[in-house]
Short mmCIF file of C-alpha atoms in Angstrom, two decimals:
data_model
loop_
_atom_site.label_atom_id
_atom_site.label_comp_id
_atom_site.label_asym_id
_atom_site.label_seq_id
_atom_site.Cartn_x
_atom_site.Cartn_y
_atom_site.Cartn_z
CA MET Y 1 -16.77 -10.25 77.66
CA ASP Y 2 -13.75 -12.17 76.09
CA ALA Y 3 -10.00 -11.42 76.45
CA LYS Y 4 -9.48 -9.48 73.44
CA SER Y 5 -12.30 -7.17 74.04
CA ILE Y 6 -11.36 -6.28 77.64
CA ILE Y 7 -7.69 -5.36 76.11
CA ALA Y 8 -9.15 -3.17 73.12
CA ARG Y 9 -11.72 -1.44 75.45
CA ARG Y 10 -8.86 -0.75 78.28
CA VAL Y 11 -6.41 0.56 75.46
CA ALA Y 12 -8.89 2.89 74.08
CA LEU Y 13 -9.00 4.68 77.61
CA GLU Y 14 -5.19 5.39 77.27
CA LEU Y 15 -6.01 7.71 74.15
CA ASN Y 16 -6.16 11.43 74.28
CA ASP Y 17 -8.11 14.17 72.52
CA GLY Y 18 -6.38 15.07 69.30
CA ASP Y 19 -3.76 12.13 69.15
CA VAL Y 20 -2.50 10.29 66.00
CA VAL Y 21 -3.05 6.55 66.69
CA ASN Y 22 -1.42 3.77 64.60
CA LEU Y 23 -3.11 0.37 65.30
CA GLY Y 24 -1.43 -2.52 64.46
CA ILE Y 25 -2.60 -5.80 62.58
CA GLY Y 26 -4.94 -8.00 64.69
CA LEU Y 27 -6.49 -7.52 68.03
CA PRO Y 28 -5.05 -3.65 68.08
CA THR Y 29 -7.79 -2.80 65.47
CA GLN Y 30 -10.51 -3.44 67.69
CA VAL Y 31 -9.38 -0.40 69.75
CA ALA Y 32 -11.11 1.88 67.36
CA ASN Y 33 -14.46 -0.01 68.38
CA TYR Y 34 -14.14 1.69 71.79
CA VAL Y 35 -12.55 5.19 71.55
CA PRO Y 36 -14.73 7.39 74.04
CA GLU Y 37 -17.15 9.76 72.52
CA ALA Y 38 -15.71 12.66 74.29
CA ILE Y 39 -12.44 12.88 72.51
CA GLU Y 40 -11.35 12.48 68.67
CA VAL Y 41 -8.18 10.97 67.21
CA THR Y 42 -7.07 10.65 63.71
CA PHE Y 43 -5.99 6.91 63.03
CA GLN Y 44 -3.10 6.64 60.56
CA SER Y 45 -2.37 3.43 58.43
CA GLU Y 46 1.25 2.89 57.82
CA ASN Y 47 0.07 1.78 54.14
CA GLY Y 48 -0.32 5.82 53.21
CA PHE Y 49 -3.49 7.51 54.97
CA LEU Y 50 -4.40 9.65 57.53
CA GLY Y 51 -8.22 9.10 58.72
CA LEU Y 52 -9.45 5.28 59.02
CA GLY Y 53 -13.05 5.16 59.86
CA ALA Y 54 -15.60 2.78 60.09
CA ILE Y 55 -16.81 0.96 57.11
CA THR Y 56 -20.07 2.71 55.42
CA GLU Y 57 -19.44 0.73 52.58
CA ILE Y 58 -17.11 -1.55 51.15
CA ASP Y 59 -14.69 -0.43 48.49
CA THR Y 60 -11.87 -3.35 47.54
CA ASN Y 61 -9.36 -0.58 46.62
CA LEU Y 62 -9.35 1.06 50.27
CA VAL Y 63 -7.89 -1.36 52.85
CA ASN Y 64 -5.48 -1.03 56.10
CA ALA Y 65 -2.09 -2.27 56.59
CA GLY Y 66 -3.29 -5.61 56.94
CA GLY Y 67 -4.97 -5.66 53.76
CA GLN Y 68 -8.66 -5.67 55.46
CA PRO Y 69 -11.40 -3.40 54.11
CA CYS Y 70 -11.91 -0.35 55.84
CA GLY Y 71 -13.32 3.04 56.09
CA MET Y 72 -12.48 6.69 56.07
CA VAL Y 73 -13.20 9.82 57.70
CA PRO Y 74 -14.04 13.24 56.01
CA GLY Y 75 -10.91 15.04 55.61
CA ALA Y 76 -8.98 12.10 55.39
CA ALA Y 77 -5.38 12.62 53.49
CA MET Y 78 -3.81 9.80 51.02
CA PHE Y 79 -0.28 9.92 50.59
CA ASP Y 80 2.50 7.36 49.53
CA SER Y 81 4.47 5.04 51.67
CA ALA Y 82 7.45 7.34 52.14
CA PHE Y 83 5.35 9.69 53.35
CA SER Y 84 3.68 7.75 55.64
CA PHE Y 85 7.14 6.67 57.19
CA ALA Y 86 8.25 9.94 57.21
CA LEU Y 87 5.44 10.61 59.44
CA ILE Y 88 6.39 7.47 61.86
CA ARG Y 89 9.87 7.88 61.61
CA GLY Y 90 9.57 11.80 62.38
CA GLY Y 91 8.17 11.48 65.70
CA HIS Y 92 4.22 12.73 64.59
CA VAL Y 93 2.49 9.27 65.51
CA ASP Y 94 1.42 10.04 69.46
CA VAL Y 95 0.34 6.01 70.23
CA CYS Y 96 0.89 3.15 68.24
CA VAL Y 97 -0.65 -0.01 69.44
CA LEU Y 98 0.92 -3.33 68.36
CA GLY Y 99 0.15 -6.98 69.71
CA GLY Y 100 3.05 -9.00 70.78
CA LEU Y 101 4.49 -12.76 70.96
CA GLN Y 102 6.82 -11.46 73.79
CA VAL Y 103 7.52 -8.38 76.19
CA ASP Y 104 10.28 -8.27 78.85
CA GLU Y 105 10.94 -6.67 82.00
CA HIS Y 106 13.31 -4.39 80.22
CA ALA Y 107 10.69 -2.95 77.99
CA ASN Y 108 11.88 -5.05 75.10
CA LEU Y 109 9.20 -6.40 72.42
CA ALA Y 110 9.54 -9.13 70.10
CA ASN Y 111 6.23 -9.39 67.74
CA TRP Y 112 7.60 -11.66 64.79
CA VAL Y 113 9.33 -14.93 64.62
CA VAL Y 114 10.86 -14.63 60.92
CA PRO Y 115 12.06 -11.82 59.13
CA GLY Y 116 9.47 -9.69 57.86
CA MET Y 117 8.16 -7.40 60.50
CA GLY Y 118 6.85 -4.89 58.29
CA GLY Y 119 6.58 -1.28 59.91
CA ALA Y 120 6.51 -2.55 63.39
CA MET Y 121 10.25 -1.67 64.13
CA ASP Y 122 9.87 2.10 62.95
CA LEU Y 123 6.37 2.15 64.90
CA VAL Y 124 8.12 0.98 68.32
CA VAL Y 125 10.97 3.37 67.47
CA GLY Y 126 9.37 6.32 66.02
CA ALA Y 127 5.96 6.81 68.25
CA LYS Y 128 5.77 9.25 71.48
CA LYS Y 129 3.99 6.07 73.31
CA VAL Y 130 4.00 2.65 72.68
CA ILE Y 131 1.43 0.52 73.91
CA ILE Y 132 1.44 -3.52 73.58
CA ALA Y 133 -1.73 -5.34 73.68
CA LEU Y 134 -1.85 -9.13 74.23
CA GLU Y 135 -3.69 -11.94 75.82
CA HIS Y 136 -1.53 -12.58 79.33
CA CYS Y 137 -0.46 -16.04 77.96
CA ALA Y 138 0.07 -18.31 75.32
CA LYS Y 139 -2.71 -21.04 74.13
CA ASN Y 140 -0.51 -23.67 75.99
CA GLY Y 141 -0.39 -21.56 79.20
CA ALA Y 142 3.23 -20.27 79.04
CA PRO Y 143 3.73 -16.52 79.92
CA LYS Y 144 4.55 -14.14 77.30
CA LEU Y 145 5.78 -11.50 79.84
CA LEU Y 146 9.03 -12.70 80.43
CA HIS Y 147 12.82 -11.82 82.17
CA GLU Y 148 14.33 -11.81 78.58
CA CYS Y 149 12.69 -12.14 74.98
CA THR Y 150 13.79 -15.30 73.57
CA TYR Y 151 12.53 -14.02 70.04
CA PRO Y 152 14.25 -11.91 67.63
CA LEU Y 153 13.76 -8.24 69.41
CA THR Y 154 11.41 -6.13 67.42
CA ALA Y 155 12.80 -2.94 69.32
CA ALA Y 156 14.80 -2.98 72.78
CA ASN Y 157 13.80 -0.43 75.56
CA LYS Y 158 11.06 1.09 73.79
CA VAL Y 159 7.91 -0.18 75.56
CA SER Y 160 5.63 2.17 77.35
CA MET Y 161 2.62 -0.01 78.52
CA VAL Y 162 1.36 -3.63 78.24
CA VAL Y 163 -2.02 -4.05 78.65
CA THR Y 164 -3.45 -7.69 78.94
CA GLU Y 165 -6.84 -9.18 80.17
CA LEU Y 166 -5.24 -9.38 83.46
CA ALA Y 167 -3.11 -6.41 84.00
CA VAL Y 168 -1.67 -3.26 83.03
CA PHE Y 169 1.97 -2.29 83.47
CA GLU Y 170 3.95 0.52 82.76
CA PHE Y 171 7.60 1.02 82.31
CA ILE Y 172 8.75 3.80 84.59
CA ASP Y 173 12.77 4.59 85.19
CA ARG Y 174 13.49 0.82 83.76
CA GLN Y 175 11.23 -0.99 85.90
CA MET Y 176 8.06 -2.84 85.24
CA VAL Y 177 5.31 -1.57 87.43
CA LEU Y 178 1.95 -3.09 87.98
CA ARG Y 179 -0.89 -0.63 87.69
CA GLU Y 180 -3.77 -2.36 87.44
CA ILE Y 181 -5.19 -5.96 88.00
CA SER Y 182 -8.37 -7.57 87.05
CA PRO Y 183 -10.86 -8.18 89.92
CA ASP Y 184 -11.17 -11.74 89.00
CA ILE Y 185 -7.38 -12.74 89.82
CA THR Y 186 -5.43 -12.45 93.08
CA LEU Y 187 -1.75 -10.91 92.96
CA ASP Y 188 -0.52 -13.98 93.64
CA GLU Y 189 -2.08 -15.58 90.73
CA LEU Y 190 -1.26 -13.11 88.98
CA ARG Y 191 2.81 -13.58 89.65
CA GLN Y 192 2.40 -17.30 88.77
CA LYS Y 193 1.23 -16.42 85.18
CA THR Y 194 4.01 -13.70 84.86
CA GLU Y 195 7.76 -14.54 84.45
CA ALA Y 196 8.78 -10.73 84.56
CA ASN Y 197 9.60 -9.41 87.72
CA PHE Y 198 7.68 -6.46 88.69
CA ILE Y 199 6.84 -4.15 91.02
CA VAL Y 200 3.71 -3.18 92.56
CA SER Y 201 2.24 0.45 92.29
CA ASP Y 202 1.38 1.96 95.47
CA ASP Y 203 -1.66 3.25 94.01
CA LEU Y 204 -2.77 -0.43 92.29
CA GLN Y 205 -6.17 -0.14 90.84
CA PRO Y 206 -9.01 -2.65 89.56
CA LEU Y 207 -8.41 -3.11 85.86
CA LYS Y 208 -10.39 -0.28 84.02
CA VAL Y 209 -12.60 -1.12 81.06
CA HIS Y 210 -15.57 0.91 79.40
#
């Protein structure tokens, strides 16, 4: 199983029955493939609808926020961007799952390099729970979990959880807490790949996937 599949599968376990969920562009879109059968969630697309679903027939007029073809479920609702962002800014999105370039030990997120982060800024501030799904290190091996973000911030102190292929971290009382670790890596190896300071949960578990 590749890193992105591991991450998407693990994030899907954080979703609860009845949640309204926004999935960011890229890796987060894979989460929809792994939602447990026992629960029902409603996916929201910031370009204007509730009820994203699997593609049954490609319609070039129906795309997600990333411009990719998508499907919709029975009962889906369409609306304009103003209403979509009223949902987001009004706190009606239970969970948003975003990719990221950097997350730091203060729950800060940087997921853009140049101006133009789109709706991510609104989502991180407006969603009740913010999950960042990203590979643990950059392609050159540099850590993505840092003491301080070096890229411009998308939002400060708003990340709830970080899920990588190696670990799950949760921010509790302004501390970064390691909740789960991959069975394929030791704690010392994880620390070598993680610049950010973190504390280890008293109930540390193996990384869960399904």
